[in-house]
Coordinates of N, CA and C and ligand atoms in Angstrom, one line a residue:
M1 N -65.5 130.0 46.3 CA -65.9 128.9 46.3 C -66.8 128.9 44.7
S2 N -67.5 127.6 44.1 CA -67.6 126.8 43.0 C -69.3 127.8 43.1
V3 N -70.1 127.8 41.9 CA -71.3 128.3 41.6 C -72.1 127.2 42.4
S4 N -72.0 126.2 42.5 CA -73.1 124.9 42.8 C -72.6 125.0 44.7
G5 N -71.3 125.2 45.0 CA -71.0 125.3 46.3 C -71.8 126.6 46.8
N6 N -71.6 127.8 46.3 CA -72.4 129.1 46.4 C -74.3 128.5 46.7
L7 N -73.9 127.9 45.8 CA -75.7 127.7 46.1 C -76.1 126.6 47.0
L8 N -75.5 125.8 47.1 CA -75.9 124.8 48.2 C -75.9 125.4 49.7
Q9 N -74.8 126.4 49.9 CA -74.7 127.3 51.0 C -75.8 128.1 51.1
F10 N -76.2 128.5 49.9 CA -77.0 129.8 50.2 C -78.5 128.8 50.8
K11 N -78.6 127.5 50.2 CA -80.1 127.4 50.2 C -80.0 126.6 51.4
S12 N -79.0 126.4 52.1 CA -79.2 125.6 53.5 C -79.5 126.8 54.9
Q13 N -79.1 128.1 54.5 CA -79.5 128.9 55.2 C -81.1 129.6 55.0
L14 N -81.5 129.1 53.6 CA -83.1 129.6 54.1 C -84.0 129.0 54.4
P15 N -85.3 129.5 54.9 CA -86.1 128.7 55.4 C -87.2 128.2 54.3
D16 N -88.1 127.2 54.6 CA -88.7 126.1 53.7 C -89.5 127.0 52.9
H17 N -90.4 127.8 53.3 CA -91.3 128.5 52.6 C -90.6 129.8 51.7
V18 N -89.5 129.8 51.5 CA -88.9 130.7 50.8 C -88.5 130.1 49.5
T19 N -88.6 130.6 48.1 CA -88.1 129.6 46.9 C -87.0 130.4 46.6
L20 N -85.8 130.2 46.1 CA -84.5 131.1 45.6 C -84.7 130.8 44.1
I21 N -84.4 132.1 43.7 CA -84.1 132.1 42.4 C -82.9 132.6 42.1
A22 N -82.2 132.0 41.0 CA -80.7 132.1 41.0 C -80.5 132.9 39.6
V23 N -80.3 134.3 39.8 CA -80.2 135.1 38.8 C -78.9 135.1 38.0
S24 N -79.0 134.3 36.6 CA -78.0 134.1 35.8 C -77.7 134.9 34.8
K25 N -78.5 136.0 34.5 CA -78.2 137.4 33.5 C -76.6 137.4 33.5
T26 N -76.1 137.4 32.6 CA -74.6 138.1 31.9 C -73.7 136.8 32.0
H27 N -74.4 135.5 32.6 CA -73.3 134.7 33.2 C -73.6 133.5 31.7
P28 N -72.5 132.7 31.2 CA -73.2 131.7 30.2 C -73.7 130.4 30.7
S29 N -74.2 130.1 30.0 CA -74.9 128.7 30.0 C -73.8 127.9 30.6
Q30 N -72.8 127.8 31.1 CA -72.0 126.8 31.5 C -72.2 126.8 32.8
A31 N -72.2 128.0 33.5 CA -72.6 128.4 34.8 C -73.9 127.8 35.4
V32 N -74.7 128.2 34.6 CA -76.5 127.8 34.4 C -76.4 126.2 34.9
L33 N -75.6 125.5 33.8 CA -75.2 124.1 34.0 C -74.9 123.6 35.0
E34 N -74.0 124.3 35.4 CA -73.2 124.0 37.1 C -74.1 124.0 37.9
A35 N -75.0 125.2 38.3 CA -76.1 125.2 39.3 C -77.2 123.8 39.0
Y36 N -77.5 124.0 37.5 CA -78.6 122.8 37.2 C -78.1 121.5 38.0
S37 N -76.8 121.4 37.3 CA -76.1 119.8 38.2 C -76.4 119.8 39.6
S38 N -76.2 120.6 40.8 CA -76.4 120.7 41.5 C -78.0 120.4 42.2
G39 N -78.8 120.4 41.3 CA -80.4 119.8 41.4 C -81.2 121.4 41.3
H40 N -80.6 122.4 41.1 CA -81.2 123.7 41.3 C -82.2 123.7 39.7
R41 N -83.5 124.6 39.8 CA -83.9 124.4 38.6 C -85.0 125.6 38.3
D42 N -84.7 126.8 39.5 CA -85.2 128.1 39.1 C -84.3 129.0 39.0
F43 N -84.6 129.7 37.6 CA -83.3 130.7 37.2 C -84.1 132.0 36.7
G44 N -83.4 132.9 36.9 CA -83.9 134.4 36.3 C -83.0 134.9 35.5
E45 N -83.9 135.8 34.4 CA -82.8 136.5 33.6 C -83.9 138.0 33.2
N46 N -83.4 138.8 33.1 CA -83.9 140.1 32.8 C -83.8 140.5 31.4
R47 N -83.6 139.9 30.5 CA -83.6 140.5 29.2 C -84.0 139.5 28.0
V48 N -84.7 139.5 27.3 CA -85.4 138.8 26.3 C -84.1 137.7 25.2
Q49 N -83.7 138.9 25.0 CA -82.3 138.6 24.2 C -81.6 137.6 24.6
E50 N -81.6 137.5 25.9 CA -80.6 136.3 26.5 C -81.5 135.3 27.2
L51 N -82.6 135.8 27.4 CA -83.2 134.8 28.2 C -83.6 133.4 27.1
V52 N -84.1 133.7 25.7 CA -84.3 133.2 24.2 C -83.4 132.3 24.4
P53 N -82.0 132.5 24.0 CA -81.4 131.6 23.6 C -80.7 130.4 24.9
K54 N -81.2 131.0 26.1 CA -80.3 130.6 27.1 C -81.6 129.0 27.2
H55 N -82.9 129.4 26.8 CA -83.7 128.5 27.2 C -83.7 127.6 26.0
E56 N -82.9 127.9 25.0 CA -83.1 127.1 23.2 C -82.0 126.2 23.8
E57 N -81.0 126.5 24.7 CA -79.8 126.0 24.9 C -79.9 125.0 25.8
L58 N -80.5 125.1 27.0 CA -80.3 124.7 28.1 C -81.5 123.5 28.4
P59 N -81.3 122.5 29.2 CA -82.3 121.5 29.4 C -83.8 122.0 29.6
K60 N -84.8 121.4 29.2 CA -86.2 122.1 29.4 C -86.8 121.8 30.1
D61 N -86.4 121.1 31.6 CA -87.0 121.4 32.8 C -86.4 122.5 33.7
I62 N -85.8 123.3 33.0 CA -85.4 124.7 33.9 C -86.9 125.6 33.7
R63 N -87.4 126.1 35.0 CA -87.9 126.9 35.5 C -87.3 128.4 35.0
W64 N -88.0 129.1 33.8 CA -87.2 130.2 33.8 C -88.5 131.6 34.5
H65 N -87.4 132.3 34.9 CA -88.4 133.7 35.2 C -87.8 134.8 34.8
L66 N -88.5 135.6 34.2 CA -88.5 137.0 33.8 C -88.8 138.0 34.8
I67 N -87.3 138.8 34.8 CA -87.3 139.6 36.3 C -86.8 141.1 36.1
G68 N -86.8 141.5 34.4 CA -86.5 142.5 34.1 C -87.4 143.4 33.2
H69 N -87.3 144.7 33.2 CA -88.4 145.4 32.3 C -88.7 144.5 31.0
L70 N -89.8 144.4 30.9 CA -90.4 143.5 29.5 C -91.3 144.6 28.4
Q71 N -90.7 145.0 27.2 CA -91.5 145.6 26.4 C -92.5 144.7 25.8
T72 N -93.5 145.7 25.7 CA -94.7 145.0 25.2 C -94.4 144.2 23.5
N73 N -93.9 144.6 22.9 CA -93.5 144.0 21.5 C -92.5 142.7 21.7
K74 N -92.0 142.2 22.9 CA -91.2 141.0 23.1 C -92.0 140.1 23.6
V75 N -92.9 140.4 24.5 CA -94.0 139.2 25.3 C -93.8 138.0 24.3
K76 N -94.2 138.2 23.0 CA -94.5 136.9 22.1 C -93.3 135.8 22.0
Y77 N -91.9 136.6 22.4 CA -90.8 135.7 22.5 C -90.7 134.5 23.5
V78 N -91.5 135.2 24.6 CA -91.4 134.5 25.7 C -92.4 133.5 26.2
A79 N -93.6 134.0 25.9 CA -94.8 133.6 25.9 C -95.0 132.2 26.2
P80 N -94.1 130.8 25.0 CA -94.8 129.7 25.1 C -94.0 129.2 26.1
F81 N -92.9 129.4 26.6 CA -92.4 128.5 27.9 C -91.8 129.5 29.1
V82 N -92.0 130.5 29.3 CA -91.6 131.4 30.5 C -92.6 130.7 31.7
H83 N -91.7 130.7 32.8 CA -92.6 130.0 34.0 C -93.2 131.0 34.5
M84 N -92.7 132.3 34.7 CA -93.2 133.1 35.8 C -92.7 134.6 35.4
I85 N -93.4 135.3 34.9 CA -92.8 137.2 34.9 C -93.1 137.8 35.9
H86 N -92.0 138.3 36.6 CA -92.1 139.0 38.0 C -92.3 140.4 37.9
S87 N -92.2 141.1 36.3 CA -91.8 142.2 36.1 C -93.0 142.8 35.7
V88 N -93.9 142.4 35.6 CA -95.5 143.2 34.8 C -95.8 144.9 35.7
D89 N -95.0 145.6 35.0 CA -95.1 147.0 35.4 C -96.4 147.9 34.9
S90 N -97.1 147.5 33.9 CA -98.0 148.2 33.5 C -99.6 147.1 33.1
E91 N -100.4 148.1 33.1 CA -101.6 147.4 32.6 C -101.6 147.0 31.2
K92 N -100.8 147.5 30.2 CA -100.7 147.2 29.0 C -99.7 146.1 28.6
L93 N -99.0 146.2 29.5 CA -98.2 144.9 29.4 C -98.9 143.6 29.6
L94 N -99.7 143.4 30.9 CA -100.6 142.6 31.2 C -101.5 142.3 30.4
A95 N -102.1 143.0 29.8 CA -103.0 142.7 28.6 C -102.5 141.7 27.5
E96 N -101.4 142.6 27.3 CA -100.5 141.5 26.1 C -100.3 140.1 26.5
I97 N -99.7 140.4 27.7 CA -99.3 138.8 28.4 C -100.5 138.0 27.9
S98 N -101.4 138.6 28.6 CA -102.9 137.6 28.6 C -103.3 137.3 27.1
K99 N -103.1 138.3 25.9 CA -103.4 137.7 24.6 C -102.3 136.7 24.3
Q100 N -101.0 136.8 24.6 CA -100.1 136.3 24.1 C -100.3 134.8 24.6
A101 N -100.7 134.6 25.6 CA -101.2 133.8 26.6 C -101.7 132.6 25.9
L102 N -103.2 133.3 25.7 CA -104.1 132.8 25.2 C -103.6 132.2 23.8
K103 N -102.7 132.9 23.2 CA -102.7 132.4 21.7 C -101.5 131.3 21.7
C104 N -101.0 130.6 23.1 CA -100.2 129.5 23.3 C -100.9 128.6 23.9
N105 N -102.2 129.1 24.1 CA -103.1 127.9 24.7 C -102.7 127.4 26.3
R106 N -102.0 128.7 27.0 CA -101.4 128.3 28.4 C -102.2 129.6 29.5
M107 N -101.8 129.4 30.5 CA -101.9 130.6 31.5 C -100.5 130.9 31.9
I108 N -100.3 132.2 31.9 CA -98.9 132.6 32.2 C -99.1 133.4 33.9
P109 N -98.4 132.6 34.7 CA -98.1 133.1 36.1 C -97.6 134.4 36.2
V110 N -98.2 135.7 37.0 CA -97.5 136.7 36.4 C -97.1 137.4 38.1
L111 N -96.0 138.1 38.3 CA -96.0 139.0 39.6 C -96.2 140.6 39.1
L112 N -97.0 141.3 39.8 CA -97.2 142.9 39.7 C -96.0 143.7 40.2
Q113 N -95.3 144.3 39.2 CA -93.9 145.1 40.0 C -94.6 146.2 40.7
I114 N -94.5 146.3 42.3 CA -94.8 147.4 42.7 C -93.8 148.6 43.3
F115 N -93.6 149.3 42.5 CA -92.9 150.7 43.1 C -92.7 150.8 44.4
I116 N -91.4 150.6 45.1 CA -91.5 151.1 46.5 C -90.4 151.8 47.1
A117 N -89.4 151.9 45.9 CA -87.9 152.5 46.0 C -88.1 154.2 46.1
Q118 N -87.1 155.1 46.7 CA -87.0 156.1 46.4 C -86.0 156.8 45.4
E119 N -86.3 156.2 44.0 CA -85.5 156.3 42.9 C -86.4 156.3 42.0
E120 N -86.1 157.4 41.1 CA -86.1 157.5 39.6 C -86.5 156.3 39.0
T121 N -85.2 155.6 38.9 CA -85.3 154.4 37.8 C -85.7 153.0 37.7
K122 N -86.5 152.8 39.0 CA -87.3 152.0 39.2 C -88.5 151.7 38.5
F123 N -88.9 150.8 37.7 CA -90.1 150.3 37.0 C -91.0 150.2 38.3
G124 N -92.4 150.0 37.8 CA -93.7 149.5 38.6 C -95.0 150.3 39.1
F125 N -95.9 149.6 39.6 CA -97.2 150.5 39.7 C -97.1 151.1 41.0
S126 N -97.8 151.9 40.9 CA -98.3 153.3 42.2 C -99.4 152.3 42.7
S127 N -99.7 153.0 43.6 CA -101.2 152.1 44.6 C -102.1 152.6 43.5
E128 N -102.2 153.8 43.3 CA -103.3 153.7 42.1 C -103.9 153.0 41.0
E129 N -102.7 152.8 40.3 CA -102.8 152.0 39.3 C -103.1 150.7 39.4
L130 N -102.2 150.3 40.9 CA -102.7 148.7 41.5 C -104.1 148.7 41.4
R131 N -104.7 149.4 41.8 CA -106.2 149.2 42.5 C -106.6 149.2 41.3
S132 N -106.7 150.0 40.4 CA -107.5 149.9 39.2 C -107.2 148.5 38.2
T133 N -106.1 148.0 38.2 CA -105.8 146.9 37.4 C -106.4 145.9 38.1
A134 N -105.7 145.8 39.3 CA -106.5 144.7 40.2 C -107.6 144.5 40.3
D135 N -108.8 145.5 40.4 CA -109.9 145.5 40.2 C -110.6 144.7 38.3
K136 N -109.8 145.1 37.6 CA -110.2 144.9 36.2 C -109.7 143.2 36.4
Y137 N -108.8 142.4 37.1 CA -108.1 141.4 37.1 C -109.4 140.7 37.6
I138 N -109.5 141.0 38.9 CA -111.0 140.3 39.6 C -112.1 140.3 39.0
S139 N -112.3 141.2 38.2 CA -113.8 141.2 37.4 C -113.4 140.1 36.0
G140 N -112.4 139.3 35.7 CA -112.4 138.7 34.6 C -111.7 139.3 33.4
S141 N -111.0 140.5 33.6 CA -110.5 141.1 32.3 C -108.8 140.2 32.6
F142 N -108.1 140.1 31.3 CA -106.9 139.4 31.6 C -107.1 137.6 31.8
P143 N -107.9 137.0 31.1 CA -108.1 135.4 31.1 C -106.7 134.7 30.9
G144 N -106.0 135.3 30.4 CA -104.4 134.5 30.1 C -103.3 134.5 31.1
V145 N -103.7 135.2 32.2 CA -102.4 135.8 33.1 C -103.4 135.0 34.4
E146 N -102.4 134.3 35.5 CA -102.7 134.4 36.8 C -101.7 135.0 37.6
I147 N -102.4 136.1 38.3 CA -101.7 136.9 39.3 C -101.4 136.1 40.6
H148 N -99.7 135.8 40.6 CA -99.7 135.2 41.7 C -99.0 135.7 43.1
G149 N -98.9 137.0 42.6 CA -98.4 138.0 43.8 C -97.9 139.4 43.3
F150 N -97.0 139.7 44.1 CA -96.0 141.1 43.5 C -94.8 140.9 43.8
M151 N -93.8 141.6 42.9 CA -92.3 141.9 43.0 C -92.0 143.1 43.5
G152 N -91.1 143.4 44.1 CA -90.5 144.8 44.4 C -89.0 145.0 44.9
M153 N -88.3 146.2 44.3 CA -87.0 146.4 44.6 C -87.0 147.1 45.4
A154 N -86.1 147.2 46.9 CA -85.9 148.0 47.4 C -85.0 149.2 46.9
T155 N -84.8 150.5 47.4 CA -83.6 151.6 47.4 C -82.3 150.8 47.5
N156 N -81.6 151.2 46.4 CA -79.9 150.6 46.7 C -79.3 151.5 47.5
T157 N -79.4 151.7 49.3 CA -78.9 152.1 49.6 C -78.3 151.4 50.9
D158 N -77.0 152.0 51.7 CA -76.7 151.5 52.8 C -77.6 151.5 54.1
N159 N -78.9 152.3 54.2 CA -79.5 152.8 55.1 C -80.9 151.3 55.4
E160 N -80.3 150.4 56.3 CA -81.2 149.3 56.4 C -82.5 149.4 57.1
Q161 N -82.8 150.7 57.8 CA -83.7 151.1 58.1 C -85.2 151.3 56.9
Q162 N -84.5 152.3 56.0 CA -85.2 152.2 54.5 C -85.5 151.3 53.9
V163 N -84.9 150.5 53.8 CA -84.7 148.9 52.8 C -85.9 148.5 53.5
R164 N -85.8 147.9 55.0 CA -87.1 147.4 55.8 C -88.5 148.1 55.6
R165 N -88.2 149.6 55.6 CA -89.6 150.4 55.5 C -90.1 150.0 54.1
E166 N -89.4 150.1 53.1 CA -90.0 149.8 52.0 C -90.3 148.2 52.1
F167 N -89.6 147.4 52.2 CA -90.4 146.0 52.3 C -91.3 145.8 52.9
R168 N -91.4 146.2 54.2 CA -92.5 146.3 55.0 C -93.8 146.8 54.3
T169 N -93.9 148.0 53.6 CA -94.8 148.9 52.8 C -95.4 147.8 51.6
L170 N -94.4 146.9 50.9 CA -95.0 145.9 50.1 C -95.5 144.6 50.6
R171 N -94.7 144.4 52.0 CA -95.6 143.3 52.4 C -97.1 143.8 53.0
A172 N -97.3 145.0 53.3 CA -98.7 145.4 53.8 C -99.5 144.9 52.5
M173 N -99.0 146.0 51.7 CA -99.9 145.8 50.5 C -100.4 144.7 49.8
Y174 N -99.5 143.8 50.0 CA -99.6 141.8 49.6 C -100.6 141.5 50.6
S175 N -100.3 141.7 51.6 CA -101.4 140.9 52.8 C -102.8 141.5 52.1
E176 N -102.9 143.1 51.9 CA -104.5 143.7 51.8 C -104.7 142.9 50.0
Y177 N -104.2 142.9 49.3 CA -104.3 142.2 48.1 C -104.8 140.6 47.9
S178 N -103.9 140.2 48.8 CA -104.0 138.3 48.5 C -105.3 138.2 49.3
A179 N -106.2 139.1 50.5 CA -107.1 138.9 51.0 C -108.5 138.8 49.6
Q180 N -108.0 139.6 48.5 CA -108.9 139.7 47.7 C -108.5 139.1 45.8
I181 N -107.4 138.8 46.2 CA -106.8 137.4 44.8 C -106.7 136.2 45.5
P182 N -107.5 135.1 44.9 CA -107.1 133.9 45.8 C -106.1 133.3 45.3
T183 N -105.6 133.8 43.6 CA -104.3 133.3 43.4 C -102.9 133.6 43.7
M184 N -103.3 134.7 44.5 CA -101.7 135.7 45.1 C -101.1 134.5 46.2
N185 N -100.1 133.9 45.9 CA -99.2 133.2 47.4 C -97.9 133.4 47.0
T186 N -97.5 134.7 46.1 CA -96.0 134.7 46.2 C -95.5 136.6 46.6
L187 N -94.4 136.7 47.2 CA -94.0 137.6 47.3 C -92.5 137.9 47.0
S188 N -92.3 138.5 45.9 CA -91.0 138.2 45.6 C -89.9 139.8 45.8
M189 N -89.2 139.6 47.0 CA -88.6 140.3 47.5 C -87.1 140.4 47.9
G190 N -86.0 141.0 47.5 CA -84.8 140.2 47.9 C -83.8 140.0 46.9
M191 N -82.6 140.7 47.2 CA -81.5 140.4 46.3 C -80.1 140.0 46.9
S192 N -79.2 140.0 46.5 CA -77.8 139.5 47.0 C -77.6 140.8 48.3
S193 N -77.7 142.1 48.0 CA -77.6 143.0 49.4 C -78.7 143.0 50.6
D194 N -79.9 142.4 50.1 CA -80.8 142.8 50.9 C -81.8 141.7 51.1
W195 N -81.5 140.5 51.1 CA -82.2 139.0 51.0 C -82.4 138.9 52.4
K196 N -81.6 139.3 53.2 CA -82.0 139.1 55.0 C -83.3 139.6 55.3
I197 N -83.3 140.8 55.0 CA -83.9 141.7 56.0 C -85.2 141.5 55.4
A198 N -85.4 141.1 53.8 CA -86.6 140.7 52.9 C -87.2 139.9 53.3
I199 N -86.4 138.5 53.7 CA -87.4 137.3 54.5 C -88.0 137.7 55.7
E200 N -87.1 138.4 56.9 CA -87.6 139.2 57.8 C -88.8 139.9 57.6
E201 N -88.9 140.4 56.8 CA -90.0 141.1 56.3 C -91.4 140.5 55.5
G202 N -90.9 139.2 55.4 CA -92.2 138.4 54.6 C -92.0 138.0 53.2
S203 N -90.9 138.2 52.8 CA -90.8 137.5 51.5 C -90.5 135.8 51.4
T204 N -91.5 135.5 50.0 CA -91.4 134.1 50.0 C -90.7 133.5 48.5
M205 N -89.9 134.9 47.9 CA -89.0 134.2 47.1 C -88.1 135.4 46.7
I206 N -86.8 135.0 46.9 CA -85.7 136.1 46.6 C -84.4 135.7 45.2
R207 N -84.1 136.7 45.1 CA -83.8 136.4 43.5 C -82.3 137.2 43.4
I208 N -81.3 135.8 43.8 CA -80.3 136.3 43.8 C -78.7 135.8 42.8
G209 N -78.4 136.9 42.0 CA -77.6 137.1 41.3 C -76.0 136.9 42.0
T210 N -75.7 137.7 42.4 CA -74.3 138.0 42.6 C -73.7 137.0 43.6
A211 N -74.4 136.8 44.7 CA -74.0 135.8 45.9 C -73.8 134.6 45.4
I212 N -74.2 134.3 44.0 CA -74.1 132.8 43.8 C -73.2 132.7 42.8
F213 N -73.5 133.6 41.5 CA -72.5 133.2 40.2 C -71.4 134.4 40.3
G214 N -71.4 135.3 41.3 CA -70.2 136.2 41.7 C -70.6 137.6 40.7
H215 N -69.5 138.6 40.6 CA -69.6 139.7 40.1 C -70.0 139.7 38.6
R216 N -71.1 140.6 38.3 CA -70.9 140.7 36.7 C -70.2 141.8 36.2
Ligands
PLP301 C1 -79.9 141.5 38.3 C2 -81.1 141.1 39.8 C3 -81.2 140.6 40.4 C4 -80.0 140.1 41.1 O1 -79.4 141.1 41.7 P1 -77.8 140.4 42.8 O2 -77.9 141.7 43.3 O3 -77.0 140.0 41.7 O4 -78.2 139.0 43.6 C5 -82.8 140.8 41.2 N1 -83.5 141.0 41.0 C6 -83.8 141.9 39.4 C7 -85.2 142.4 38.9 C8 -82.5 142.0 38.8 O5 -82.5 142.8 37.8

């Protein structure tokens, strides 16, 4: 099926409270435009080097979500326009985003990436780091950012029970912290292989690449 066909088919299956981020990484701007022409506006990219040129080239009402690991020295390139950063995985990065946002006279919506997988390679806050950073945010550090919620990636495994368990853990942390942080309203979890489980476990935002754009 076509990109716009996949997208419409996908959207028709989603509950109203779930936002779909179309992950266009490695796919050309033409593919983004095809999705755009069917009315879609939320797109995700994982690399700054790819996001910046796409933003320059493509319609300005696209809402760009940065979903991949971000180095502090690259924050300045996306700060003027990024709609939301899902992959804030350290306090140092949060502080830099806040600083660059203030320079641009804006507030940047962010999600804290939480480590939930049984894999060495996934980035994210541990529960101890999260407590300490959240307390600083609550007391007014980081005035340039607004924490909208959490993002997490489950282990890449066929074991559904494990994936479900990891999403459930994240959902519980999300509930606990959203009681303390009034700006929180977003739980970003679920990709092409596990989005159904993620929604069952309380996701409000899914990030889908392969199932829309095809294999990379
Ligand atoms: C690539 C990527 C996705 C989308 O993955 P698919 O399996 O292609 O749907 C989602 N989230 C992050 C953080 C990614 O890097």
